[in-house]
Amino acid sequence: MASPTSTNPAHAHFESVLQAQLCQDVLSSFQGLCRALGLEPGGGLPQYHKMKAQLNYWSAKSLWAKLDKRASQPVYQQGRACTSTKCLVVGAGPCGLRAAVELAMLGARVVLVEKRTKFSRHNVLHLWPFTIHDLRALGAKKFYGRFCTGSLDHISIRQLQLLLLKVALLLGVEIHWGVTFTGLQPPPRKGSGWRAQLQPSPPAQLANYEFDVLISAAGGKFVPEGFTVREMRGKLAIGITANFVNRRTVEEAQVPEISGVARIYNQSFFQSLLKATGIDLENIVYYKDDTHYFVMTAKKQCLLRLGVLRQDWPETDRLLSSANVAPKALQRFARAAADFATHGKLGKLEFAQDAHGRPDVSAFDFTSMMRAESSARVQEKHGARLLLGLVGDCLVEPFWPLGTGVARGFLAAFDAAWMVKRWAEGAGPLEVLAERESLYQLLSQTSPENMHRNVAQYGLDPASRYPNLNLRAVTPSQVRDLYDVEAKEPVRRTSDQTDSGKPATGSVATQEELLHWCQEQTAGYPGVHVTDLSSSWADGLALCALVHRLQPALLEPSELQGVGALEATSWALKMAEHELGITPVLSAQAMVAGNDPLGLIAYLSHFHSAFKSTPHNPGPVSQGSPGTASAVLFLGKLQRTLQRTRAQGNGEDAGGKKPRVEVEAETPSTEEPPVPEPDVPVTPPSQYQEASAEDLCALCGEHLYILERLCANGRFFHRSCFRCHICEATLWPSGYGQHPGDGYFYCLQHLPQPGHKEDSSDRGPESQDLPTHSESNMPSRPSIPVVPQEGTSPVPSQPPRRLIRLSSPERQRLSSLHLTPDPEMEPPPKPPRSCSVLAHQALEGSFVRWGMPVQSPQVLVAMEKEEEASPCSSDDEAEEDVPLDSHMEHVLQNLAKNSGTMNSYPTWRRTLLRRAKEEEMKRFCKAQAIQRRQNEIEAALRELEAKGTELELALRSRSNSPEQQKALWLEQLLQLVQKKNSLVAEEAELMITVQELNLEEKQWQLDQELRTYMNREETLKTAADRQAEDQVLRKLVDVVNQRDALIRFQEERRLSELASGPGPQG
């Protein structure tokens, strides 16, 4: 065995390869190694085997063992699976290098070209558990000793490229630097092969290289000819990245990282940032690697206000051009945000240098993301077939806050290599393409939770990674257009079309079908004769009949006798919104006057699309049936509950909720389709009252077209106008409030607070009470006198709150309560030790503070010693997570939270820290996915509004057009209305998930605050401490109750959907 001080020059070159931190140093050291061993670089697996035979000293042997273990998997067939396959890989990014490594292990000849000459990207990538295990198996710790130590789960792009480059070189990949791939050169005649067009003039060996597989990993800006690219656009999103010098001091090492903080569930952090620095962000992430890496999403108005952007331009390219971005202001912006996020503990922040020697800080646009429609193609000319595959950003551009880029990039690299293996086995082109597209359908759905839990079994075979795999999801007949014979097509990019979300279910009714359906639903009601979609609805009886048909429990038709048309219509509009989730499109006054027939048709079409599958028979519609907009309905009740809570906080409703409300038919305002909540007095500012119809926006006073109408608190707005009065942020369902003093609308972050009473002041602006199970939230019926029963009060008073006293064990169980287990998560594998139960008992005995029996955690000590003495554990193997069952993990988490004893068990502590970071990242990713989809929905709604405005103008202004043309326009308008309703329903579903995230975050914060009091000795607590502890405990009980209400709502809806079944399609 050689020693580290061996005089063998090959050993010195090998150590230089391992330690090199610059791309050029890696290449020069590897060339020196090959010269010392008498080998030619780029010789494929034969080069690797020769090198392994000659380098047999201790440092090299540990690396060969890892690579041999990977290569020994049966799928590689001992490096002979693709020996006759020649591949060209374009791009030396992480995904291109990872694909080259897999192809080399299959035995293919692999040539890689890269236009750059150095690796300079400091930006840090989040790693999924399987990517960490995969890189460890390739010897990542040999090349980069700090790789994923402790609870770290990330790596800089530069370091990732360096270690993959070293592996690729050792496996015989031929790499050419400073060479740009510009296109394909088809075979000129039969018997010749495909070549690459390269710049500048490549060496003859490379220029004459003929290949039958091309893997493109050159980034989103370059896609080979023939592929169609789809653009996903959302609302303007400006990202800022900054890299600061990491001096690796003790103080810097102690600053905790930020896996992700999002405004969508932690508004208080961003409000504090705004007040302290004037910086307005949507999210921020901080990772510590070679540099201190920060990435954040900034709001455009904030960047303009602080001088980062010199001028406001509508074109994104012009807005973020170098001429319009002030470098010094951008540096101040990034430094201030980073300093605030880390509480100034990083000291003086000095920017790292980028590839051009400038401060490494930049602003970028991720408003649009590109996604290839297909992942592979086959081109054939003169009998020569070429298989083309995409990986990395040119396949799918990742949404950076989700941290999915490198993980899904690696999966795509594995899938592409599997495709090449099938190609080498002689499978037909259509069969290979169909399998690849079947895998591509899974890529965007992958997450650590829905893949196989045992990451150690992951390999090239897709079945080892994807559960419930169906390689025939796409059939060969569906991919015929991906097989080009003597044809070349330019890259097709779809126009800037926004994904409009889920397609509207079912067909859109024509005007005649809608009328027929309304006649069926209202048949048999006294005094109701629907003959058209205008005047038949003026008396309000037809709408009341329709609502009663769908919710018979609300009132009896006889109760409508003597009720005026305006009163009946107002009641029906309000009932439809509050109990069916059908938001108004026109006011009661307009319906009675019959002056908005298009609005009425659009409104009734919402009923038809939601309830057309409802059987025509008496009986209430299930609240969770497919037709009911249950998410919209739930959020509407949540919004009204919030308003009622605030009104009670202002002392405006001390007597509780009234059972009935008088609907004043003589009210002159035409802006009130639903009657105001009895508990929420509406006091709008004077300028709102001037709007006389729903065709005017209550804020800007401009005309409102049907598709533009958004109803809130009985008034109609443009969506673009319905923004927070302070920050001008778009107001989402259940995420806003109207201040009763000034009448303006605010996001919950800026909603002015009432008087600082005990119950209201400590709830925070973002607090919301979810409607409880017993709360009906039903609107009152039309004015019918109610006689209180003898001995009862017509206005029930709310019982006073009693002080809750819980024992310490009860408080512990409450604070660690988990109400929402993930149904998709498979239970983690049980520990491979027989003492799991004993360890669990020992851990439970450690809760001395909670009054449980005292036991010595000697089992854990034994398990730690077992970890340390394990013969198979090496430096990097020791970093692997210890597998835990769910009960064990829960007990360990409680122990880690409530005592310092976990410091004695580093293996368990490391596992828990990593699990905690994974949960934090999971919540952040979910929030960012929601925010991205919200932005896409908003952009899609803007497109629908523009199209709807054009159609509505045509219908209203061209009265002399042929009836057939007007019927076509109306049908197109109804299609747009249905698409809008579908998007609004999806938006409501997203907001329910936001409520879950908010409550999870709130419970976690209250849990931490409660523990600070509970960990103190009772004898040392002051009266103020006990009072504060009780207040925190009450808040925690409220949050648990709200989470319980939310879970109950979701469970009831799920059961209703199961009970109702698919139903007939109307």
PDB file of N, CA, C and O in Angstrom, residues 661-713:
ATOM      1  N   VAL A 661     -82.967  38.833   9.272  1.00  0.00           N
ATOM      2  CA  VAL A 661     -82.587  40.185   8.905  1.00  0.00           C
ATOM      3  C   VAL A 661     -83.656  40.756   7.999  1.00  0.00           C
ATOM      4  O   VAL A 661     -84.258  40.053   7.196  1.00  0.00           O
ATOM      5  N   GLU A 662     -83.918  42.038   8.171  1.00  0.00           N
ATOM      6  CA  GLU A 662     -84.879  42.712   7.317  1.00  0.00           C
ATOM      7  C   GLU A 662     -84.189  43.122   6.031  1.00  0.00           C
ATOM      8  O   GLU A 662     -83.156  43.775   6.050  1.00  0.00           O
ATOM      9  N   VAL A 663     -84.735  42.756   4.892  1.00  0.00           N
ATOM     10  CA  VAL A 663     -84.196  43.155   3.604  1.00  0.00           C
ATOM     11  C   VAL A 663     -85.025  44.319   3.096  1.00  0.00           C
ATOM     12  O   VAL A 663     -86.216  44.178   2.856  1.00  0.00           O
ATOM     13  N   GLU A 664     -84.384  45.471   2.960  1.00  0.00           N
ATOM     14  CA  GLU A 664     -85.113  46.674   2.597  1.00  0.00           C
ATOM     15  C   GLU A 664     -85.216  46.786   1.086  1.00  0.00           C
ATOM     16  O   GLU A 664     -84.252  47.108   0.406  1.00  0.00           O
ATOM     17  N   ALA A 665     -86.404  46.520   0.552  1.00  0.00           N
ATOM     18  CA  ALA A 665     -86.598  46.564  -0.892  1.00  0.00           C
ATOM     19  C   ALA A 665     -86.487  47.981  -1.429  1.00  0.00           C
ATOM     20  O   ALA A 665     -86.172  48.191  -2.593  1.00  0.00           O
ATOM     21  N   GLU A 666     -86.750  48.965  -0.571  1.00  0.00           N
ATOM     22  CA  GLU A 666     -86.725  50.327  -1.068  1.00  0.00           C
ATOM     23  C   GLU A 666     -85.326  50.945  -1.029  1.00  0.00           C
ATOM     24  O   GLU A 666     -85.160  52.121  -1.316  1.00  0.00           O
ATOM     25  N   THR A 667     -84.306  50.153  -0.706  1.00  0.00           N
ATOM     26  CA  THR A 667     -82.948  50.697  -0.671  1.00  0.00           C
ATOM     27  C   THR A 667     -82.569  51.232  -2.035  1.00  0.00           C
ATOM     28  O   THR A 667     -82.659  50.525  -3.028  1.00  0.00           O
ATOM     29  N   PRO A 668     -82.121  52.457  -2.141  1.00  0.00           N
ATOM     30  CA  PRO A 668     -81.830  53.011  -3.455  1.00  0.00           C
ATOM     31  C   PRO A 668     -80.551  52.456  -4.074  1.00  0.00           C
ATOM     32  O   PRO A 668     -80.377  52.519  -5.274  1.00  0.00           O
ATOM     33  N   SER A 669     -79.614  51.944  -3.264  1.00  0.00           N
ATOM     34  CA  SER A 669     -78.335  51.491  -3.813  1.00  0.00           C
ATOM     35  C   SER A 669     -78.557  50.289  -4.715  1.00  0.00           C
ATOM     36  O   SER A 669     -79.310  49.385  -4.397  1.00  0.00           O
ATOM     37  N   THR A 670     -77.884  50.301  -5.847  1.00  0.00           N
ATOM     38  CA  THR A 670     -77.962  49.172  -6.768  1.00  0.00           C
ATOM     39  C   THR A 670     -76.732  48.301  -6.672  1.00  0.00           C
ATOM     40  O   THR A 670     -76.543  47.411  -7.467  1.00  0.00           O
ATOM     41  N   GLU A 671     -75.882  48.547  -5.689  1.00  0.00           N
ATOM     42  CA  GLU A 671     -74.623  47.817  -5.575  1.00  0.00           C
ATOM     43  C   GLU A 671     -74.673  46.727  -4.514  1.00  0.00           C
ATOM     44  O   GLU A 671     -73.686  46.401  -3.911  1.00  0.00           O
ATOM     45  N   GLU A 672     -75.867  46.185  -4.258  1.00  0.00           N
ATOM     46  CA  GLU A 672     -75.971  45.255  -3.148  1.00  0.00           C
ATOM     47  C   GLU A 672     -76.757  44.026  -3.515  1.00  0.00           C
ATOM     48  O   GLU A 672     -77.854  43.817  -3.054  1.00  0.00           O
ATOM     49  N   PRO A 673     -76.241  43.134  -4.379  1.00  0.00           N
ATOM     50  CA  PRO A 673     -76.968  41.919  -4.700  1.00  0.00           C
ATOM     51  C   PRO A 673     -77.164  41.003  -3.514  1.00  0.00           C
ATOM     52  O   PRO A 673     -78.260  40.605  -3.241  1.00  0.00           O
ATOM     53  N   PRO A 674     -76.102  40.660  -2.741  1.00  0.00           N
ATOM     54  CA  PRO A 674     -76.346  39.922  -1.523  1.00  0.00           C
ATOM     55  C   PRO A 674     -76.562  40.895  -0.386  1.00  0.00           C
ATOM     56  O   PRO A 674     -75.855  41.877  -0.281  1.00  0.00           O
ATOM     57  N   VAL A 675     -77.566  40.616   0.440  1.00  0.00           N
ATOM     58  CA  VAL A 675     -77.826  41.490   1.576  1.00  0.00           C
ATOM     59  C   VAL A 675     -76.662  41.385   2.538  1.00  0.00           C
ATOM     60  O   VAL A 675     -76.121  40.307   2.741  1.00  0.00           O
ATOM     61  N   PRO A 676     -76.212  42.478   3.158  1.00  0.00           N
ATOM     62  CA  PRO A 676     -75.057  42.423   4.055  1.00  0.00           C
ATOM     63  C   PRO A 676     -75.265  41.440   5.185  1.00  0.00           C
ATOM     64  O   PRO A 676     -76.382  41.193   5.607  1.00  0.00           O
ATOM     65  N   GLU A 677     -74.157  40.873   5.652  1.00  0.00           N
ATOM     66  CA  GLU A 677     -74.222  39.978   6.788  1.00  0.00           C
ATOM     67  C   GLU A 677     -74.843  40.708   7.970  1.00  0.00           C
ATOM     68  O   GLU A 677     -74.557  41.885   8.201  1.00  0.00           O
ATOM     69  N   PRO A 678     -75.698  40.031   8.741  1.00  0.00           N
ATOM     70  CA  PRO A 678     -76.330  40.715   9.869  1.00  0.00           C
ATOM     71  C   PRO A 678     -75.320  41.206  10.881  1.00  0.00           C
ATOM     72  O   PRO A 678     -75.552  42.157  11.577  1.00  0.00           O
ATOM     73  N   ASP A 679     -74.164  40.538  10.949  1.00  0.00           N
ATOM     74  CA  ASP A 679     -73.184  40.905  11.960  1.00  0.00           C
ATOM     75  C   ASP A 679     -72.187  41.935  11.456  1.00  0.00           C
ATOM     76  O   ASP A 679     -71.381  42.429  12.209  1.00  0.00           O
ATOM     77  N   VAL A 680     -72.177  42.194  10.151  1.00  0.00           N
ATOM     78  CA  VAL A 680     -71.138  43.041   9.594  1.00  0.00           C
ATOM     79  C   VAL A 680     -71.760  44.277   8.984  1.00  0.00           C
ATOM     80  O   VAL A 680     -72.187  44.280   7.842  1.00  0.00           O
ATOM     81  N   PRO A 681     -71.878  45.360   9.729  1.00  0.00           N
ATOM     82  CA  PRO A 681     -72.412  46.580   9.150  1.00  0.00           C
ATOM     83  C   PRO A 681     -71.464  47.090   8.075  1.00  0.00           C
ATOM     84  O   PRO A 681     -70.279  47.240   8.303  1.00  0.00           O
ATOM     85  N   VAL A 682     -71.994  47.322   6.893  1.00  0.00           N
ATOM     86  CA  VAL A 682     -71.168  47.805   5.803  1.00  0.00           C
ATOM     87  C   VAL A 682     -71.192  49.322   5.802  1.00  0.00           C
ATOM     88  O   VAL A 682     -72.235  49.943   5.684  1.00  0.00           O
ATOM     89  N   THR A 683     -70.045  49.928   5.958  1.00  0.00           N
ATOM     90  CA  THR A 683     -69.948  51.386   5.984  1.00  0.00           C
ATOM     91  C   THR A 683     -68.943  51.829   4.949  1.00  0.00           C
ATOM     92  O   THR A 683     -67.790  52.101   5.255  1.00  0.00           O
ATOM     93  N   PRO A 684     -69.355  51.844   3.678  1.00  0.00           N
ATOM     94  CA  PRO A 684     -68.402  52.193   2.632  1.00  0.00           C
ATOM     95  C   PRO A 684     -68.109  53.680   2.625  1.00  0.00           C
ATOM     96  O   PRO A 684     -68.899  54.486   3.093  1.00  0.00           O
ATOM     97  N   PRO A 685     -66.946  54.079   2.068  1.00  0.00           N
ATOM     98  CA  PRO A 685     -66.668  55.488   1.899  1.00  0.00           C
ATOM     99  C   PRO A 685     -67.609  56.091   0.876  1.00  0.00           C
ATOM    100  O   PRO A 685     -68.190  55.389   0.057  1.00  0.00           O
ATOM    101  N   SER A 686     -67.726  57.396   0.912  1.00  0.00           N
ATOM    102  CA  SER A 686     -68.727  58.061   0.087  1.00  0.00           C
ATOM    103  C   SER A 686     -68.509  57.821  -1.390  1.00  0.00           C
ATOM    104  O   SER A 686     -69.453  57.714  -2.163  1.00  0.00           O
ATOM    105  N   GLN A 687     -67.246  57.712  -1.838  1.00  0.00           N
ATOM    106  CA  GLN A 687     -67.028  57.558  -3.269  1.00  0.00           C
ATOM    107  C   GLN A 687     -67.552  56.228  -3.776  1.00  0.00           C
ATOM    108  O   GLN A 687     -67.847  56.086  -4.947  1.00  0.00           O
ATOM    109  N   TYR A 688     -67.679  55.219  -2.891  1.00  0.00           N
ATOM    110  CA  TYR A 688     -68.222  53.944  -3.346  1.00  0.00           C
ATOM    111  C   TYR A 688     -69.706  54.072  -3.648  1.00  0.00           C
ATOM    112  O   TYR A 688     -70.231  53.418  -4.521  1.00  0.00           O
ATOM    113  N   GLN A 689     -70.398  54.894  -2.895  1.00  0.00           N
ATOM    114  CA  GLN A 689     -71.839  54.975  -3.010  1.00  0.00           C
ATOM    115  C   GLN A 689     -72.273  55.640  -4.308  1.00  0.00           C
ATOM    116  O   GLN A 689     -73.407  55.531  -4.711  1.00  0.00           O
ATOM    117  N   GLU A 690     -71.338  56.297  -4.980  1.00  0.00           N
ATOM    118  CA  GLU A 690     -71.711  56.992  -6.195  1.00  0.00           C
ATOM    119  C   GLU A 690     -71.909  56.038  -7.366  1.00  0.00           C
ATOM    120  O   GLU A 690     -72.557  56.364  -8.336  1.00  0.00           O
ATOM    121  N   ALA A 691     -71.331  54.846  -7.290  1.00  0.00           N
ATOM    122  CA  ALA A 691     -71.504  53.885  -8.365  1.00  0.00           C
ATOM    123  C   ALA A 691     -72.950  53.415  -8.375  1.00  0.00           C
ATOM    124  O   ALA A 691     -73.481  52.988  -7.371  1.00  0.00           O
ATOM    125  N   SER A 692     -73.601  53.484  -9.530  1.00  0.00           N
ATOM    126  CA  SER A 692     -75.038  53.245  -9.583  1.00  0.00           C
ATOM    127  C   SER A 692     -75.400  51.905 -10.175  1.00  0.00           C
ATOM    128  O   SER A 692     -76.556  51.559 -10.199  1.00  0.00           O
ATOM    129  N   ALA A 693     -74.434  51.151 -10.688  1.00  0.00           N
ATOM    130  CA  ALA A 693     -74.752  49.856 -11.285  1.00  0.00           C
ATOM    131  C   ALA A 693     -73.524  48.982 -11.284  1.00  0.00           C
ATOM    132  O   ALA A 693     -72.410  49.454 -11.096  1.00  0.00           O
ATOM    133  N   GLU A 694     -73.782  47.667 -11.514  1.00  0.00           N
ATOM    134  CA  GLU A 694     -72.661  46.745 -11.484  1.00  0.00           C
ATOM    135  C   GLU A 694     -71.782  46.851 -12.720  1.00  0.00           C
ATOM    136  O   GLU A 694     -70.767  46.184 -12.820  1.00  0.00           O
ATOM    137  N   ASP A 695     -72.164  47.689 -13.678  1.00  0.00           N
ATOM    138  CA  ASP A 695     -71.299  47.843 -14.840  1.00  0.00           C
ATOM    139  C   ASP A 695     -70.263  48.936 -14.632  1.00  0.00           C
ATOM    140  O   ASP A 695     -69.552  49.311 -15.559  1.00  0.00           O
ATOM    141  N   LEU A 696     -70.152  49.450 -13.389  1.00  0.00           N
ATOM    142  CA  LEU A 696     -69.096  50.396 -13.043  1.00  0.00           C
ATOM    143  C   LEU A 696     -68.299  49.838 -11.864  1.00  0.00           C
ATOM    144  O   LEU A 696     -68.875  49.332 -10.906  1.00  0.00           O
ATOM    145  N   CYS A 697     -66.990  49.940 -11.944  1.00  0.00           N
ATOM    146  CA  CYS A 697     -66.132  49.479 -10.857  1.00  0.00           C
ATOM    147  C   CYS A 697     -66.314  50.395  -9.655  1.00  0.00           C
ATOM    148  O   CYS A 697     -66.282  51.630  -9.783  1.00  0.00           O
ATOM    149  N   ALA A 698     -66.486  49.819  -8.471  1.00  0.00           N
ATOM    150  CA  ALA A 698     -66.727  50.604  -7.270  1.00  0.00           C
ATOM    151  C   ALA A 698     -65.490  51.363  -6.822  1.00  0.00           C
ATOM    152  O   ALA A 698     -65.581  52.220  -5.942  1.00  0.00           O
ATOM    153  N   LEU A 699     -64.334  51.073  -7.391  1.00  0.00           N
ATOM    154  CA  LEU A 699     -63.105  51.776  -7.008  1.00  0.00           C
ATOM    155  C   LEU A 699     -62.675  52.803  -8.039  1.00  0.00           C
ATOM    156  O   LEU A 699     -62.479  53.968  -7.715  1.00  0.00           O
ATOM    157  N   CYS A 700     -62.533  52.369  -9.304  1.00  0.00           N
ATOM    158  CA  CYS A 700     -62.036  53.307 -10.315  1.00  0.00           C
ATOM    159  C   CYS A 700     -63.143  54.001 -11.072  1.00  0.00           C
ATOM    160  O   CYS A 700     -62.898  55.009 -11.750  1.00  0.00           O
ATOM    161  N   GLY A 701     -64.385  53.485 -10.993  1.00  0.00           N
ATOM    162  CA  GLY A 701     -65.494  54.114 -11.691  1.00  0.00           C
ATOM    163  C   GLY A 701     -65.549  53.816 -13.174  1.00  0.00           C
ATOM    164  O   GLY A 701     -66.452  54.293 -13.870  1.00  0.00           O
ATOM    165  N   GLU A 702     -64.602  52.991 -13.676  1.00  0.00           N
ATOM    166  CA  GLU A 702     -64.606  52.651 -15.095  1.00  0.00           C
ATOM    167  C   GLU A 702     -65.595  51.531 -15.371  1.00  0.00           C
ATOM    168  O   GLU A 702     -66.063  50.842 -14.481  1.00  0.00           O
ATOM    169  N   HIS A 703     -65.889  51.345 -16.669  1.00  0.00           N
ATOM    170  CA  HIS A 703     -66.871  50.342 -17.066  1.00  0.00           C
ATOM    171  C   HIS A 703     -66.388  48.942 -16.711  1.00  0.00           C
ATOM    172  O   HIS A 703     -65.204  48.625 -16.823  1.00  0.00           O
ATOM    173  N   LEU A 704     -67.323  48.100 -16.302  1.00  0.00           N
ATOM    174  CA  LEU A 704     -67.039  46.710 -15.962  1.00  0.00           C
ATOM    175  C   LEU A 704     -67.739  45.800 -16.952  1.00  0.00           C
ATOM    176  O   LEU A 704     -68.969  45.817 -17.065  1.00  0.00           O
ATOM    177  N   TYR A 705     -66.960  44.992 -17.653  1.00  0.00           N
ATOM    178  CA  TYR A 705     -67.554  43.989 -18.519  1.00  0.00           C
ATOM    179  C   TYR A 705     -67.747  42.694 -17.715  1.00  0.00           C
ATOM    180  O   TYR A 705     -67.199  42.522 -16.627  1.00  0.00           O
ATOM    181  N   ILE A 706     -68.558  41.809 -18.249  1.00  0.00           N
ATOM    182  CA  ILE A 706     -68.995  40.638 -17.484  1.00  0.00           C
ATOM    183  C   ILE A 706     -67.816  39.821 -16.967  1.00  0.00           C
ATOM    184  O   ILE A 706     -67.759  39.442 -15.800  1.00  0.00           O
ATOM    185  N   LEU A 707     -66.853  39.548 -17.840  1.00  0.00           N
ATOM    186  CA  LEU A 707     -65.715  38.723 -17.429  1.00  0.00           C
ATOM    187  C   LEU A 707     -64.806  39.446 -16.448  1.00  0.00           C
ATOM    188  O   LEU A 707     -63.976  38.822 -15.794  1.00  0.00           O
ATOM    189  N   GLU A 708     -64.946  40.750 -16.322  1.00  0.00           N
ATOM    190  CA  GLU A 708     -64.088  41.513 -15.420  1.00  0.00           C
ATOM    191  C   GLU A 708     -64.663  41.612 -14.022  1.00  0.00           C
ATOM    192  O   GLU A 708     -63.972  42.031 -13.099  1.00  0.00           O
ATOM    193  N   ARG A 709     -65.916  41.252 -13.843  1.00  0.00           N
ATOM    194  CA  ARG A 709     -66.601  41.539 -12.587  1.00  0.00           C
ATOM    195  C   ARG A 709     -66.140  40.613 -11.468  1.00  0.00           C
ATOM    196  O   ARG A 709     -66.170  39.391 -11.585  1.00  0.00           O
ATOM    197  N   LEU A 710     -65.728  41.211 -10.374  1.00  0.00           N
ATOM    198  CA  LEU A 710     -65.383  40.492  -9.149  1.00  0.00           C
ATOM    199  C   LEU A 710     -66.244  41.093  -8.040  1.00  0.00           C
ATOM    200  O   LEU A 710     -66.233  42.305  -7.824  1.00  0.00           O
ATOM    201  N   CYS A 711     -66.998  40.242  -7.389  1.00  0.00           N
ATOM    202  CA  CYS A 711     -67.921  40.714  -6.358  1.00  0.00           C
ATOM    203  C   CYS A 711     -67.331  40.481  -4.973  1.00  0.00           C
ATOM    204  O   CYS A 711     -66.860  39.385  -4.655  1.00  0.00           O
ATOM    205  N   ALA A 712     -67.327  41.540  -4.166  1.00  0.00           N
ATOM    206  CA  ALA A 712     -66.872  41.445  -2.784  1.00  0.00           C
ATOM    207  C   ALA A 712     -67.707  42.390  -1.944  1.00  0.00           C
ATOM    208  O   ALA A 712     -67.839  43.572  -2.277  1.00  0.00           O
ATOM    209  N   ASN A 713     -68.270  41.857  -0.870  1.00  0.00           N
ATOM    210  CA  ASN A 713     -69.109  42.651   0.036  1.00  0.00           C
ATOM    211  C   ASN A 713     -70.221  43.379  -0.703  1.00  0.00           C
ATOM    212  O   ASN A 713     -70.569  44.515  -0.389  1.00  0.00           O
TER     213      ASN A 713
END
